Amino acid sequence: IGMGEKDLQDPRSMNFIQALSLKKEVIVAYFGDGKNLQFLDSFTQPVIWSADTSEDAAHLVPQVIFGGVAVDKKLNRQYSPRYTAGSGFSTQAIRLKYTVPEDAGVNSEDLRGIDEIAAETIREKAAPGVVVLVAKGGKVIFNKAYGYHTYANVRADRVTDIFDMASVTKTTVTTPSVMRLVEQGKLKLDTNVGSYIPKARNTPMNLTRVRDVMLHQAGFIPYIPFHNFIKEGDYRRDSNALFNVKVADSFFVKKEFYTNFMWPRMLNSPIKTQGKYVYSDISMYVMKDITERISGVPLNEYVWDNFYSPLGMQGAGFLPRNKFTRDQIVPTEQDTYFRNTLLEGYVHDQGAALAGGISGHAGLFANANDVAIIYQMLLNKGTYGGQQYFKPETVELFTSRQSNISRRGLGFDRADPDRSKKYPSELASAQTYGHTGYTGTCVWVDPDRGLVYVFLSNRVHPAVNEKLGNLKIRGRIQDAINKAIDLGIK
């Protein structure tokens, strides 16, 4: 509760907070010169005092409460019998802080290149809108939205908007779940897939190691275009007890389409390139099934209970139309070949959609801040908000290079050691890890710079195009950030 000098002298206000404190956890934020601290002598709940009464000070208080800003000041003299010289508590910064670039040693002017590249993105119709977030040293120093949800220029992008994360799902949902189960000793990376999935035991997938699945070198084919197999009779425009899997507005398929057709097709797909790096969506269908069998919990519930909810990632999850309004969700494709509708809050990936919107390779929707939180936790070697989610060695194992034939970590993509490829950007450090998403998203962690970089767009609207990649928008913005960090404050 924010209070000024007059509030502390008002008996009604004081009686109100005293009564409220008997029922609720109350923190008083007092803005004033300190002369009225005496009125809080009998108040036993925490008090945050700021002699600065500006709007900026008011914005800092919530960050102090939630651990984004550390406090270590003590009273320099006695203000009342309770508030004596030297009294006060120290806190630590345990969550992201929201501040100006200079607070992290970066010149604001040096980040203007982001604006220019974002404007180019929209001007060249590489995407109708973009959100860029930059966190340096645990401090969010840049969080900005550009453009609109669509080229109709009706609804402007906001930093709180929910985007289809596409394959960023792999490292934000499935891989953390695998990490937790490996750390608990419930999942062994060098055990065969058939040991976990009974139906795989009489298929080519049986003897494939989990480790190779996570490294995309198990020999799986890249993907199967399941939507091409949908025919009349496989779907309805309204739901009933049989057609109960919602793929889009007015498009429902049978639940059995996944269990009786998609999953057997994947399990029996040929192993053609074992021992070679071939990026495959099938890998994360497999890992979803394994994690759910071990945990006994659906993947979307597992990741929410173990990570998103305790981390405070309220905008992240699957099936966003169950939680958010349409205007909060950025649309993707105007689908003219499968679902024949504008995709608003339904996963763009056709296979994930036919699986009910929840899959290990796609289906996650999130805003930039929520994405930044979980990757800041990884950058912190597994801790965030005073809670340890992973041991440091677990984070190191999965995010470091684990293959002799590719740049990959376990689940995570990484900077290419061949610097001529400039992936994910020319200046990215060799330790950079993260992932990209087909819809025009990416997140990269650069431990050498203490950087978390999030880029969100809907480049597949109104239809799939390659301009975002051809213009190297994501990498160029990343390098604009890298240059600004490397320059520091002049």
PDB file of C-alpha atoms in Angstrom, residues 96 129-135 139-146 157-165 168 312-317 328-330 364-377 440-444 452-458:
ATOM      1  CA  LEU A  96      14.899  -9.489 -13.399  1.00  0.00           C
ATOM      2  CA  GLY A 129       5.190  -6.463 -36.056  1.00  0.00           C
ATOM      3  CA  VAL A 130       8.107  -7.214 -33.774  1.00  0.00           C
ATOM      4  CA  VAL A 131       8.911  -7.303 -30.057  1.00  0.00           C
ATOM      5  CA  VAL A 132      12.531  -7.117 -28.898  1.00  0.00           C
ATOM      6  CA  LEU A 133      13.692  -7.648 -25.312  1.00  0.00           C
ATOM      7  CA  VAL A 134      17.254  -7.343 -24.045  1.00  0.00           C
ATOM      8  CA  ALA A 135      18.395  -8.358 -20.557  1.00  0.00           C
ATOM      9  CA  LYS A 139      18.495  -6.295 -15.928  1.00  0.00           C
ATOM     10  CA  VAL A 140      15.938  -5.740 -18.673  1.00  0.00           C
ATOM     11  CA  ILE A 141      17.387  -2.717 -20.452  1.00  0.00           C
ATOM     12  CA  PHE A 142      15.304  -2.820 -23.631  1.00  0.00           C
ATOM     13  CA  ASN A 143      11.736  -4.044 -24.156  1.00  0.00           C
ATOM     14  CA  LYS A 144       9.959  -2.543 -27.112  1.00  0.00           C
ATOM     15  CA  ALA A 145       7.174  -3.377 -29.559  1.00  0.00           C
ATOM     16  CA  TYR A 146       7.016  -2.259 -33.181  1.00  0.00           C
ATOM     17  CA  ASP A 157       1.973  -4.727 -31.093  1.00  0.00           C
ATOM     18  CA  ARG A 158       2.516  -4.501 -27.336  1.00  0.00           C
ATOM     19  CA  VAL A 159       5.335  -5.937 -25.260  1.00  0.00           C
ATOM     20  CA  THR A 160       2.768  -8.010 -23.376  1.00  0.00           C
ATOM     21  CA  ASP A 161       1.387  -9.654 -26.520  1.00  0.00           C
ATOM     22  CA  ILE A 162       1.352 -13.445 -26.766  1.00  0.00           C
ATOM     23  CA  PHE A 163       3.215 -14.985 -29.729  1.00  0.00           C
ATOM     24  CA  ASP A 164       3.292 -18.474 -31.232  1.00  0.00           C
ATOM     25  CA  MET A 165       6.805 -19.580 -30.252  1.00  0.00           C
ATOM     26  CA  VAL A 168      11.305 -22.358 -29.287  1.00  0.00           C
ATOM     27  CA  GLY A 312       5.837 -16.192 -12.467  1.00  0.00           C
ATOM     28  CA  MET A 313       5.493 -16.804 -16.218  1.00  0.00           C
ATOM     29  CA  GLN A 314       1.785 -16.029 -16.292  1.00  0.00           C
ATOM     30  CA  GLY A 315       1.689 -15.311 -20.031  1.00  0.00           C
ATOM     31  CA  ALA A 316       3.264 -18.592 -21.128  1.00  0.00           C
ATOM     32  CA  GLY A 317       1.596 -21.876 -21.932  1.00  0.00           C
ATOM     33  CA  GLN A 328      -3.772 -10.293 -26.646  1.00  0.00           C
ATOM     34  CA  ILE A 329      -2.605 -12.953 -29.122  1.00  0.00           C
ATOM     35  CA  VAL A 330      -0.705 -12.094 -32.295  1.00  0.00           C
ATOM     36  CA  LEU A 364       3.954 -22.885 -26.759  1.00  0.00           C
ATOM     37  CA  PHE A 365       2.651 -19.316 -26.746  1.00  0.00           C
ATOM     38  CA  ALA A 366       4.364 -16.654 -24.642  1.00  0.00           C
ATOM     39  CA  ASN A 367       5.270 -12.999 -24.332  1.00  0.00           C
ATOM     40  CA  ALA A 368       8.821 -11.696 -24.407  1.00  0.00           C
ATOM     41  CA  ASN A 369       9.118 -11.124 -20.667  1.00  0.00           C
ATOM     42  CA  ASP A 370       8.106 -14.675 -19.794  1.00  0.00           C
ATOM     43  CA  VAL A 371      10.611 -16.080 -22.272  1.00  0.00           C
ATOM     44  CA  ALA A 372      13.322 -13.870 -20.771  1.00  0.00           C
ATOM     45  CA  ILE A 373      12.577 -15.135 -17.258  1.00  0.00           C
ATOM     46  CA  ILE A 374      13.199 -18.825 -17.917  1.00  0.00           C
ATOM     47  CA  TYR A 375      16.341 -18.132 -19.949  1.00  0.00           C
ATOM     48  CA  GLN A 376      17.633 -15.789 -17.246  1.00  0.00           C
ATOM     49  CA  MET A 377      17.170 -18.717 -14.884  1.00  0.00           C
ATOM     50  CA  GLY A 440       9.757 -15.706 -36.658  1.00  0.00           C
ATOM     51  CA  THR A 441      10.940 -16.026 -33.077  1.00  0.00           C
ATOM     52  CA  CYS A 442      14.216 -16.632 -31.296  1.00  0.00           C
ATOM     53  CA  VAL A 443      15.862 -16.514 -27.908  1.00  0.00           C
ATOM     54  CA  TRP A 444      19.622 -16.516 -27.393  1.00  0.00           C
ATOM     55  CA  VAL A 452      19.398 -12.749 -22.841  1.00  0.00           C
ATOM     56  CA  TYR A 453      18.007 -11.676 -26.227  1.00  0.00           C
ATOM     57  CA  VAL A 454      14.375 -12.322 -27.185  1.00  0.00           C
ATOM     58  CA  PHE A 455      12.942 -11.582 -30.629  1.00  0.00           C
ATOM     59  CA  LEU A 456       9.274 -12.240 -31.373  1.00  0.00           C
ATOM     60  CA  SER A 457       7.444 -11.740 -34.658  1.00  0.00           C
ATOM     61  CA  ASN A 458       4.723 -13.271 -36.802  1.00  0.00           C
TER      62      ASN A 458
END
